[in-house]
Coordinates of N, CA and C in Angstrom, one line a residue:
Chain A
E337 N 1.0 14.0 -23.6 CA 1.8 13.8 -22.4 C 1.6 14.4 -21.1
D338 N 1.3 13.5 -20.0 CA 0.9 14.0 -18.8 C 2.0 15.0 -18.3
Q339 N 1.5 16.2 -17.6 CA 2.6 17.1 -17.0 C 1.9 17.7 -15.8
V340 N 2.8 18.0 -14.7 CA 2.4 18.5 -13.7 C 3.5 19.6 -13.2
T341 N 3.0 20.8 -12.9 CA 3.8 21.8 -12.7 C 3.4 22.4 -11.2
Q342 N 4.4 22.5 -10.3 CA 4.1 23.1 -8.9 C 4.6 24.3 -8.8
S343 N 3.8 25.2 -8.1 CA 4.2 26.4 -7.7 C 3.9 26.9 -6.2
P344 N 4.6 27.7 -5.5 CA 6.0 28.2 -5.9 C 6.9 27.0 -5.5
E345 N 8.4 27.2 -6.1 CA 9.3 26.3 -5.8 C 9.6 26.1 -4.4
A346 N 9.6 27.3 -3.6 CA 9.9 27.3 -2.3 C 9.2 28.5 -1.7
L347 N 8.8 28.2 -0.5 CA 8.0 28.9 0.4 C 8.5 29.1 1.9
R348 N 8.5 30.3 2.3 CA 9.0 30.4 3.7 C 7.7 31.2 4.5
L349 N 7.3 30.7 5.5 CA 6.1 31.2 6.3 C 6.4 31.3 7.7
Q350 N 5.7 32.2 8.4 CA 5.8 32.3 9.8 C 5.0 31.3 10.4
E351 N 5.1 30.7 11.5 CA 4.2 29.9 12.3 C 2.8 30.4 12.4
G352 N 1.9 29.8 12.1 CA 0.5 30.4 12.0 C 0.0 31.1 10.7
E353 N 0.9 31.4 9.9 CA 0.7 32.0 8.6 C 0.0 31.1 7.6
S354 N -1.2 31.1 7.2 CA -1.7 30.1 6.3 C -1.4 30.5 5.0
S355 N -1.4 29.6 4.0 CA -1.1 29.7 2.7 C -1.4 28.5 1.9
S356 N -1.3 28.7 0.5 CA -1.7 27.4 -0.5 C -0.5 27.1 -1.4
L357 N -0.4 26.0 -1.7 CA 0.5 25.4 -2.7 C -0.4 25.1 -4.0
N358 N 0.3 25.3 -5.0 CA -0.5 25.0 -6.4 C 0.2 23.9 -7.3
C359 N -0.8 23.0 -7.8 CA -0.4 22.1 -8.7 C -1.3 22.1 -10.0
S360 N -0.6 22.6 -11.1 CA -1.3 22.6 -12.2 C -1.1 21.4 -13.0
Y361 N -1.8 20.9 -13.8 CA -1.6 19.5 -14.6 C -2.4 19.5 -15.9
T362 N -2.0 18.8 -16.8 CA -2.6 18.3 -17.9 C -2.5 16.9 -18.2
V363 N -3.6 16.3 -18.5 CA -3.7 14.7 -18.6 C -4.9 14.6 -19.5
S364 N -4.6 13.3 -20.1 CA -5.7 12.9 -21.2 C -7.0 12.4 -20.4
G365 N -6.7 11.7 -19.2 CA -7.8 11.1 -18.6 C -7.1 11.0 -17.1
L366 N -7.9 11.7 -16.3 CA -7.3 11.7 -14.8 C -7.5 10.5 -14.0
R367 N -6.5 9.8 -13.6 CA -6.7 8.5 -12.8 C -6.2 8.8 -11.4
G368 N -6.4 10.1 -11.0 CA -6.0 10.3 -9.6 C -5.1 11.5 -9.5
L369 N -5.2 12.4 -8.5 CA -4.2 13.5 -8.3 C -3.7 13.1 -6.9
F370 N -2.5 13.0 -6.7 CA -2.0 12.5 -5.5 C -1.1 13.7 -4.7
W371 N -1.2 13.8 -3.5 CA -0.2 14.6 -2.6 C 0.6 13.8 -1.8
Y372 N 1.8 14.3 -1.8 CA 2.7 13.5 -0.9 C 3.6 14.7 0.1
R373 N 4.2 14.2 1.1 CA 5.1 15.0 1.8 C 6.2 14.4 2.0
Q374 N 7.6 14.8 1.8 CA 8.7 14.3 1.9 C 9.7 15.1 2.8
D375 N 10.1 14.3 3.7 CA 11.2 15.0 4.6 C 12.4 14.5 4.2
P376 N 13.5 15.4 4.5 CA 15.0 15.1 3.9 C 15.4 13.5 4.2
G377 N 15.9 12.9 3.4 CA 16.4 11.5 3.6 C 15.4 10.5 3.8
K378 N 14.1 10.7 3.6 CA 12.9 9.8 3.7 C 12.2 9.7 2.4
G379 N 11.5 8.5 2.3 CA 10.7 8.5 1.2 C 9.4 9.3 1.4
P380 N 8.8 9.5 0.1 CA 7.4 10.4 0.2 C 6.4 9.6 1.0
E381 N 5.7 10.6 1.8 CA 4.6 10.1 2.7 C 3.2 10.4 2.1
F382 N 2.4 9.4 1.9 CA 1.1 9.7 1.3 C 0.3 10.6 2.0
L383 N -0.4 11.6 1.4 CA -1.3 12.4 2.2 C -2.6 12.3 1.7
F384 N -2.9 12.7 0.3 CA -4.3 12.7 -0.3 C -4.4 12.0 -1.7
T385 N -5.6 11.6 -2.1 CA -5.7 11.3 -3.5 C -7.2 12.0 -3.9
L386 N -7.1 12.7 -4.8 CA -8.4 13.3 -5.3 C -8.5 12.7 -6.8
Y387 N -10.0 12.3 -7.1 CA -10.2 11.7 -8.4 C -11.2 12.7 -9.2
S388 N -11.8 13.5 -8.8 CA -12.7 14.4 -9.7 C -12.8 15.7 -9.2
A389 N -13.0 16.7 -10.2 CA -13.1 18.1 -9.9 C -14.3 18.4 -8.8
G390 N -13.9 19.3 -8.0 CA -14.7 19.6 -6.8 C -14.5 18.8 -5.5
E391 N -13.8 17.7 -5.6 CA -13.5 16.8 -4.6 C -12.6 17.6 -3.5
E392 N -12.7 17.5 -2.4 CA -11.9 18.1 -1.2 C -11.6 16.9 -0.2
K393 N -10.2 17.0 0.4 CA -10.0 16.1 1.5 C -9.2 17.0 2.5
E394 N -9.3 16.5 3.9 CA -8.5 17.2 4.8 C -7.9 16.2 5.8
K395 N -6.8 16.7 6.4 CA -6.0 16.0 7.2 C -5.4 16.9 8.2
E396 N -5.9 17.0 9.5 CA -5.3 18.2 10.5 C -5.2 19.5 9.7
R397 N -4.0 20.1 9.6 CA -3.8 21.5 9.1 C -3.9 21.4 7.6
L398 N -4.1 20.4 6.9 CA -4.0 20.3 5.5 C -5.4 20.0 4.8
K399 N -5.6 20.8 3.7 CA -6.7 20.6 2.9 C -6.3 20.6 1.5
A400 N -6.8 19.4 0.7 CA -6.5 19.4 -0.7 C -7.7 19.5 -1.5
T401 N -7.7 20.3 -2.6 CA -8.9 20.5 -3.4 C -8.5 20.2 -4.9
L402 N -9.6 20.1 -5.7 CA -9.2 19.6 -7.1 C -10.2 20.5 -8.0
T403 N -9.6 21.0 -9.1 CA -10.3 21.4 -10.4 C -10.0 20.7 -11.4
K404 N -10.6 21.0 -12.7 CA -10.1 20.4 -13.8 C -8.7 20.6 -14.5
K405 N -8.1 21.8 -13.8 CA -6.8 22.1 -14.3 C -5.8 22.2 -13.1
E406 N -6.2 22.2 -12.0 CA -5.3 22.2 -10.9 C -5.7 21.9 -9.5
S407 N -4.8 21.5 -8.7 CA -5.1 21.2 -7.3 C -4.3 22.2 -6.2
F408 N -5.0 22.5 -5.2 CA -4.4 23.3 -4.2 C -4.2 22.5 -2.9
L409 N -3.0 22.8 -2.2 CA -2.9 22.3 -0.9 C -2.8 23.4 0.1
H410 N -3.9 23.5 0.9 CA -4.2 24.7 1.7 C -3.6 24.2 3.1
I411 N -2.8 25.0 3.5 CA -2.1 24.8 5.0 C -2.6 25.9 6.0
T412 N -3.4 25.6 7.0 CA -3.9 26.4 7.9 C -3.0 26.6 9.1
A413 N -2.8 27.7 9.6 CA -2.0 27.8 10.9 C -0.9 26.7 11.0
P414 N 0.1 26.8 10.0 CA 1.0 25.9 10.0 C 2.1 25.9 11.2
K415 N 2.6 24.8 11.5 CA 3.6 24.7 12.7 C 4.9 24.3 12.1
P416 N 6.1 24.4 12.8 CA 7.4 24.2 12.3 C 7.4 22.7 11.7
E417 N 6.7 21.8 12.4 CA 6.9 20.4 11.9 C 6.2 20.1 10.6
D418 N 5.4 21.2 10.0 CA 4.9 21.0 8.7 C 6.0 21.4 7.6
S419 N 7.2 21.8 8.0 CA 8.2 21.9 7.1 C 8.6 20.8 6.4
A420 N 8.6 20.8 5.1 CA 8.9 19.5 4.3 C 8.7 19.9 2.8
T421 N 9.1 19.1 2.0 CA 8.8 19.3 0.5 C 7.5 18.5 0.1
Y422 N 6.6 19.2 -0.5 CA 5.3 18.7 -0.8 C 5.2 18.4 -2.3
L423 N 4.9 17.1 -2.6 CA 5.0 16.8 -4.1 C 3.5 16.3 -4.4
C424 N 3.2 16.7 -5.7 CA 2.0 16.6 -6.4 C 2.4 15.4 -7.4
A425 N 1.5 14.6 -7.7 CA 1.7 13.6 -8.8 C 0.3 13.2 -9.6
L426 N 0.4 12.8 -10.7 CA -0.6 12.4 -11.5 C -0.6 10.7 -11.4
G427 N -1.6 10.1 -11.3 CA -1.6 8.6 -11.1 C -1.8 8.0 -12.7
A428 N -1.2 6.9 -12.7 CA -1.2 6.1 -14.1 C -0.5 4.9 -13.7
D429 N 0.4 4.5 -14.6 CA 1.2 3.4 -14.2 C 2.5 3.9 -13.4
G430 N 2.4 3.8 -12.2 CA 3.5 4.5 -11.4 C 2.8 6.0 -11.2
L431 N 3.6 6.9 -10.8 CA 3.2 8.2 -10.6 C 4.2 9.1 -11.3
T432 N 3.7 10.4 -11.9 CA 4.5 11.3 -12.6 C 4.3 12.5 -11.5
F433 N 5.6 12.7 -11.0 CA 5.7 13.8 -10.1 C 6.0 15.1 -10.6
G434 N 5.6 16.1 -9.8 CA 6.0 17.6 -10.1 C 7.3 17.8 -9.4
K435 N 7.8 18.9 -9.5 CA 9.2 19.1 -8.9 C 9.1 19.3 -7.3
G436 N 7.9 19.5 -6.9 CA 7.7 20.0 -5.5 C 7.7 21.2 -5.1
T437 N 7.2 21.6 -3.9 CA 7.2 23.0 -3.1 C 8.0 22.6 -1.8
H438 N 9.1 23.3 -1.7 CA 9.9 23.2 -0.4 C 9.4 24.3 0.6
L439 N 8.8 23.7 1.6 CA 7.9 24.6 2.4 C 8.6 24.8 3.8
I440 N 9.0 25.8 4.3 CA 9.7 26.1 5.6 C 8.9 27.0 6.5
I441 N 8.6 26.5 7.6 CA 7.7 27.2 8.6 C 8.7 27.7 9.8
Q442 N 8.8 29.0 9.9 CA 9.6 29.5 10.8 C 9.0 29.8 12.2
P443 N 9.6 29.3 13.5 CA 8.9 29.5 14.6 C 8.7 31.0 14.9
Chain B
D98 N 8.0 4.9 11.2 CA 8.4 3.8 10.3 C 7.4 3.6 9.3
T99 N 7.9 3.1 8.2 CA 6.8 2.8 7.0 C 6.6 1.5 7.0
E100 N 5.5 1.0 6.1 CA 5.3 -0.4 6.0 C 5.8 -1.1 4.9
V101 N 6.7 -0.3 4.1 CA 7.6 -0.7 3.1 C 9.0 -0.6 3.7
T102 N 9.8 -1.7 3.8 CA 11.0 -1.8 4.3 C 12.1 -2.1 3.2
Q103 N 13.2 -1.2 3.3 CA 14.3 -1.2 2.2 C 15.6 -1.5 3.0
T104 N 16.3 -2.4 2.4 CA 17.6 -2.6 3.1 C 18.6 -2.7 1.9
P105 N 19.8 -2.3 2.0 CA 20.2 -1.5 3.2 C 20.0 -0.2 3.1
K106 N 20.0 0.6 4.2 CA 19.8 2.0 4.2 C 20.8 2.9 3.5
H107 N 22.0 2.5 3.5 CA 23.2 3.1 2.8 C 24.0 1.9 2.1
L108 N 24.5 2.4 0.8 CA 25.4 1.3 0.3 C 26.3 2.1 -0.5
V109 N 27.7 1.8 -0.3 CA 28.8 2.3 -1.0 C 29.5 1.3 -1.8
M110 N 29.6 1.5 -3.1 CA 30.0 0.4 -4.0 C 31.0 0.9 -5.1
G111 N 31.9 0.2 -5.5 CA 32.8 0.5 -6.5 C 32.2 0.1 -8.0
M112 N 32.8 0.7 -9.0 CA 32.1 0.4 -10.3 C 32.2 -0.9 -10.8
T113 N 32.9 -1.7 -10.1 CA 33.2 -3.2 -10.6 C 32.3 -4.1 -9.8
N114 N 31.8 -3.6 -8.8 CA 31.1 -4.6 -7.8 C 29.8 -4.9 -8.4
K115 N 29.1 -6.0 -7.6 CA 27.7 -6.3 -7.9 C 27.1 -6.4 -6.4
K116 N 26.1 -5.6 -6.4 CA 25.3 -5.6 -5.2 C 23.7 -5.7 -5.5
S117 N 22.9 -5.8 -4.4 CA 21.6 -5.9 -4.5 C 20.8 -5.0 -3.5
L118 N 19.8 -4.4 -3.9 CA 18.9 -3.7 -3.0 C 17.6 -4.5 -2.7
K119 N 17.1 -4.5 -1.5 CA 16.0 -5.3 -1.2 C 14.8 -4.4 -0.8
C120 N 13.6 -5.0 -1.0 CA 12.3 -4.2 -0.5 C 11.4 -5.2 -0.1
E121 N 10.6 -5.1 1.0 CA 9.6 -5.9 1.4 C 8.3 -5.2 1.9
Q122 N 7.1 -5.8 1.5 CA 5.9 -5.3 2.1 C 5.1 -6.5 2.3
H123 N 4.2 -6.2 3.4 CA 3.3 -7.2 4.0 C 1.9 -6.7 4.1
M124 N 1.6 -5.9 3.1 CA 0.3 -5.1 3.1 C -0.6 -5.9 2.1
G125 N -0.1 -7.0 1.5 CA -1.1 -7.6 0.5 C -1.2 -6.8 -0.8
H126 N -0.2 -5.9 -0.9 CA -0.2 -5.1 -2.3 C 0.4 -6.0 -3.4
R127 N -0.4 -5.8 -4.7 CA 0.0 -6.6 -5.7 C 0.9 -5.8 -6.7
A128 N 1.1 -4.5 -6.6 CA 2.1 -3.8 -7.6 C 3.2 -3.2 -6.7
M129 N 4.4 -3.4 -7.2 CA 5.5 -2.7 -6.6 C 6.4 -2.1 -7.8
Y130 N 7.2 -1.1 -7.1 CA 7.8 -0.2 -8.0 C 9.3 0.2 -7.5
W131 N 10.1 0.4 -8.5 CA 11.4 1.2 -8.1 C 11.4 2.4 -8.6
Y132 N 11.9 3.5 -7.8 CA 12.2 4.9 -8.3 C 13.6 5.2 -7.9
K133 N 14.1 6.1 -8.8 CA 15.4 6.9 -8.5 C 15.2 8.3 -8.2
Q134 N 15.8 8.8 -7.1 CA 15.7 10.3 -6.8 C 17.0 10.8 -6.6
K135 N 17.4 11.9 -7.4 CA 18.5 12.7 -7.3 C 18.2 13.7 -6.3
A136 N 19.3 14.4 -5.8 CA 19.1 15.5 -4.9 C 18.4 16.6 -5.4
K137 N 17.3 17.0 -4.7 CA 16.4 18.3 -4.9 C 15.6 18.0 -6.2
K138 N 15.3 16.7 -6.6 CA 14.6 16.3 -7.8 C 13.5 15.5 -7.4
P139 N 12.4 15.5 -8.1 CA 11.4 14.4 -7.7 C 11.7 13.0 -8.0
P140 N 11.1 12.0 -7.4 CA 11.4 10.7 -7.9 C 11.1 10.3 -9.3
E141 N 11.9 9.5 -9.7 CA 11.6 9.2 -11.4 C 11.5 7.6 -11.2
L142 N 10.4 7.1 -12.2 CA 9.9 5.9 -12.1 C 11.1 5.0 -13.0
M143 N 11.4 4.0 -12.5 CA 12.3 3.0 -13.1 C 11.5 1.7 -13.6
F144 N 11.0 1.0 -12.8 CA 10.3 -0.3 -13.1 C 8.9 -0.3 -12.3
V145 N 7.9 -1.2 -12.9 CA 6.8 -1.4 -12.3 C 6.5 -3.0 -12.4
Y146 N 6.2 -3.6 -11.3 CA 5.7 -4.9 -11.3 C 4.3 -5.1 -10.9
S147 N 3.6 -5.9 -11.6 CA 2.1 -6.1 -11.1 C 2.1 -7.6 -11.1
Y148 N 1.4 -8.2 -10.0 CA 1.3 -9.5 -9.8 C 2.5 -10.4 -10.1
E149 N 3.8 -9.9 -9.7 CA 5.1 -10.5 -9.8 C 5.7 -10.4 -11.2
K150 N 4.9 -9.7 -12.2 CA 5.4 -9.7 -13.7 C 5.9 -8.3 -13.9
L151 N 6.9 -8.1 -14.6 CA 7.4 -6.9 -15.0 C 6.3 -6.2 -16.0
S152 N 5.9 -4.9 -15.6 CA 4.9 -4.3 -16.5 C 5.6 -3.2 -17.4
I153 N 6.4 -2.5 -16.5 CA 6.9 -1.4 -17.1 C 8.5 -1.3 -16.9
N154 N 9.2 -0.9 -17.9 CA 10.7 -0.7 -17.9 C 10.8 0.7 -18.5
E155 N 11.2 1.7 -17.6 CA 11.3 3.0 -18.2 C 12.7 3.2 -18.9
S156 N 13.0 2.3 -19.9 CA 14.2 2.5 -20.6 C 15.5 2.7 -19.7
V157 N 15.5 1.8 -18.5 CA 16.5 1.8 -17.6 C 17.6 0.9 -18.2
P158 N 18.9 1.6 -18.1 CA 20.1 0.7 -18.4 C 20.1 -0.6 -18.0
S159 N 20.7 -1.5 -18.6 CA 20.6 -3.0 -18.2 C 21.7 -3.3 -16.9
R160 N 22.5 -2.3 -16.6 CA 23.1 -2.6 -15.3 C 22.4 -2.4 -14.1
F161 N 21.0 -2.1 -14.3 CA 20.0 -2.2 -13.2 C 19.2 -3.4 -13.5
S162 N 18.9 -4.4 -12.8 CA 18.1 -5.5 -13.1 C 17.1 -5.9 -12.1
P163 N 15.8 -5.7 -12.3 CA 15.0 -5.9 -11.1 C 14.6 -7.6 -11.0
E164 N 14.0 -7.6 -10.0 CA 13.5 -9.1 -9.7 C 12.4 -9.0 -8.7
C165 N 11.4 -9.9 -8.9 CA 10.3 -9.9 -8.0 C 10.0 -11.4 -7.6
P166 N 10.7 -11.9 -6.6 CA 10.7 -13.3 -6.3 C 9.1 -13.8 -5.8
N167 N 8.5 -12.9 -5.2 CA 7.2 -13.2 -4.8 C 6.4 -12.0 -4.5
S168 N 5.1 -12.0 -4.2 CA 4.3 -10.8 -4.1 C 4.8 -9.9 -3.0
S169 N 5.5 -10.3 -2.1 CA 6.1 -9.6 -0.9 C 7.5 -8.8 -1.1
L170 N 8.2 -9.4 -2.0 CA 9.6 -9.1 -2.1 C 9.9 -8.4 -3.6
L171 N 10.8 -7.4 -3.5 CA 11.4 -6.9 -4.8 C 12.7 -6.5 -4.5
N172 N 13.6 -7.0 -5.7 CA 15.0 -6.7 -5.6 C 15.3 -6.0 -6.6
L173 N 16.6 -5.2 -6.7 CA 17.2 -4.4 -7.5 C 18.6 -4.8 -7.6
H174 N 19.0 -5.7 -8.6 CA 20.5 -6.0 -8.6 C 21.2 -5.1 -9.6
L175 N 22.5 -4.7 -8.9 CA 23.3 -3.6 -9.5 C 24.7 -4.1 -10.2
H176 N 24.9 -3.8 -11.1 CA 26.3 -4.3 -11.6 C 26.8 -3.3 -12.5
A177 N 28.3 -3.1 -12.4 CA 28.9 -2.1 -13.3 C 28.4 -0.7 -13.3
L178 N 28.0 -0.1 -12.1 CA 27.3 1.0 -12.0 C 28.4 2.2 -12.2
Q179 N 27.8 3.4 -12.6 CA 28.7 4.6 -12.9 C 28.4 5.6 -11.7
P180 N 29.4 6.5 -11.5 CA 29.1 7.5 -10.4 C 28.0 8.2 -10.5
E181 N 27.4 8.5 -11.8 CA 26.3 9.2 -12.0 C 24.9 8.5 -11.5
D182 N 25.1 7.2 -11.1 CA 24.1 6.4 -10.7 C 23.7 6.6 -9.1
S183 N 24.7 7.4 -8.5 CA 24.5 7.7 -7.2 C 23.2 8.4 -6.8
A184 N 22.5 7.9 -6.0 CA 21.1 8.5 -5.9 C 20.4 7.8 -4.7
L185 N 19.2 8.4 -4.2 CA 18.3 7.5 -3.3 C 17.5 6.8 -4.2
Y186 N 17.4 5.3 -3.9 CA 16.5 4.4 -4.7 C 15.4 4.1 -3.6
L187 N 14.2 4.4 -4.2 CA 12.9 4.1 -3.5 C 12.1 3.1 -4.1
C188 N 11.6 2.2 -3.0 CA 10.8 1.2 -3.4 C 9.4 1.5 -3.0
A189 N 8.3 1.2 -3.7 CA 7.0 1.7 -3.4 C 6.1 0.2 -3.7
S190 N 4.8 0.2 -3.0 CA 3.9 -0.6 -3.3 C 2.6 0.0 -3.3
S191 N 1.6 -0.6 -4.2 CA 0.1 -0.2 -4.1 C -0.7 -1.4 -4.1
L192 N -2.0 -1.2 -3.8 CA -2.9 -2.3 -3.9 C -2.9 -3.0 -5.3
E193 N -3.2 -2.1 -6.3 CA -3.2 -2.5 -7.7 C -2.4 -1.6 -8.3
R194 N -2.3 -1.8 -9.7 CA -1.1 -1.0 -10.6 C -1.8 0.4 -10.8
N195 N -3.1 0.6 -11.0 CA -3.7 1.7 -11.4 C -4.4 2.4 -10.3
N196 N -4.3 3.7 -10.2 CA -5.1 4.5 -9.5 C -4.8 4.3 -7.8
S197 N -4.3 3.4 -7.4 CA -4.2 3.2 -6.0 C -3.0 4.0 -5.5
P198 N -3.1 4.7 -4.2 CA -2.0 5.3 -3.8 C -0.8 4.4 -3.5
L199 N 0.5 5.0 -4.0 CA 1.7 4.2 -3.7 C 2.2 4.6 -2.2
H200 N 2.8 3.6 -1.6 CA 3.4 3.7 -0.2 C 4.9 3.5 -0.3
F201 N 5.6 4.4 0.0 CA 7.1 4.3 -0.3 C 7.9 3.9 1.0
G202 N 8.9 3.1 0.7 CA 9.8 2.9 1.8 C 10.8 4.2 1.8
N203 N 11.6 4.1 2.9 CA 12.5 5.3 3.1 C 13.9 5.2 2.1
G204 N 13.9 4.2 1.4 CA 15.2 4.3 0.4 C 16.4 3.7 0.8
T205 N 17.3 3.4 -0.3 CA 18.6 3.1 0.0 C 19.5 4.3 -0.6
R206 N 20.3 4.8 0.2 CA 21.3 6.0 -0.4 C 22.3 5.2 -1.0
L207 N 22.5 5.2 -2.3 CA 23.6 4.5 -3.0 C 24.6 5.5 -3.4
T208 N 25.9 5.3 -3.1 CA 27.0 6.0 -3.6 C 27.9 5.2 -4.5
V209 N 28.3 5.4 -5.6 CA 29.0 4.8 -6.5 C 30.4 5.5 -6.7
T210 N 31.5 4.7 -6.3 CA 32.8 5.5 -6.3 C 33.7 5.0 -7.3

């Protein structure tokens, strides 16, 4: 059975303080590892898809990386507007989501 | 604003009511999805449609009835719901059923009284 585990559950950072979010997974055949951002009361917003180990993608202050067992979402010099819940998901028929990391960036 | 539009944004209904949630996308996507999300939990898959045919029903109770009238529209018909069905109902679409990123609407906040 596909499984996704995210850590930490919550993270509070100062503005400008870089950090990484972790997504560990087990899957019989990877059909994509997806990262989403979700703001309160909104639907998840697509950020990245990674398909193979060693792949990296970047968007503004975010960089996603993938190994055979886990993915990291690196946040460089975050701003308060980066505060959100970040969800990792395995692709298949629909998505299997992890429980998310609730990120707070304090000014 | 997202490219997946859901209406209404909020809905309050009694346990004996019948109501429908609507979802629309014009991105030419051929797969559409319904998810349920409770507070502080991740979205949970309910139904998957591919090329307007129901592909997956994740053992959802029959009081939830999906419908895909055409490739751009997805409905969720609600009847005889329970208070524990109160949640954010999210619609999503993707280019194809497998591998493609899902694009979500902002959901309908449903309260069952």
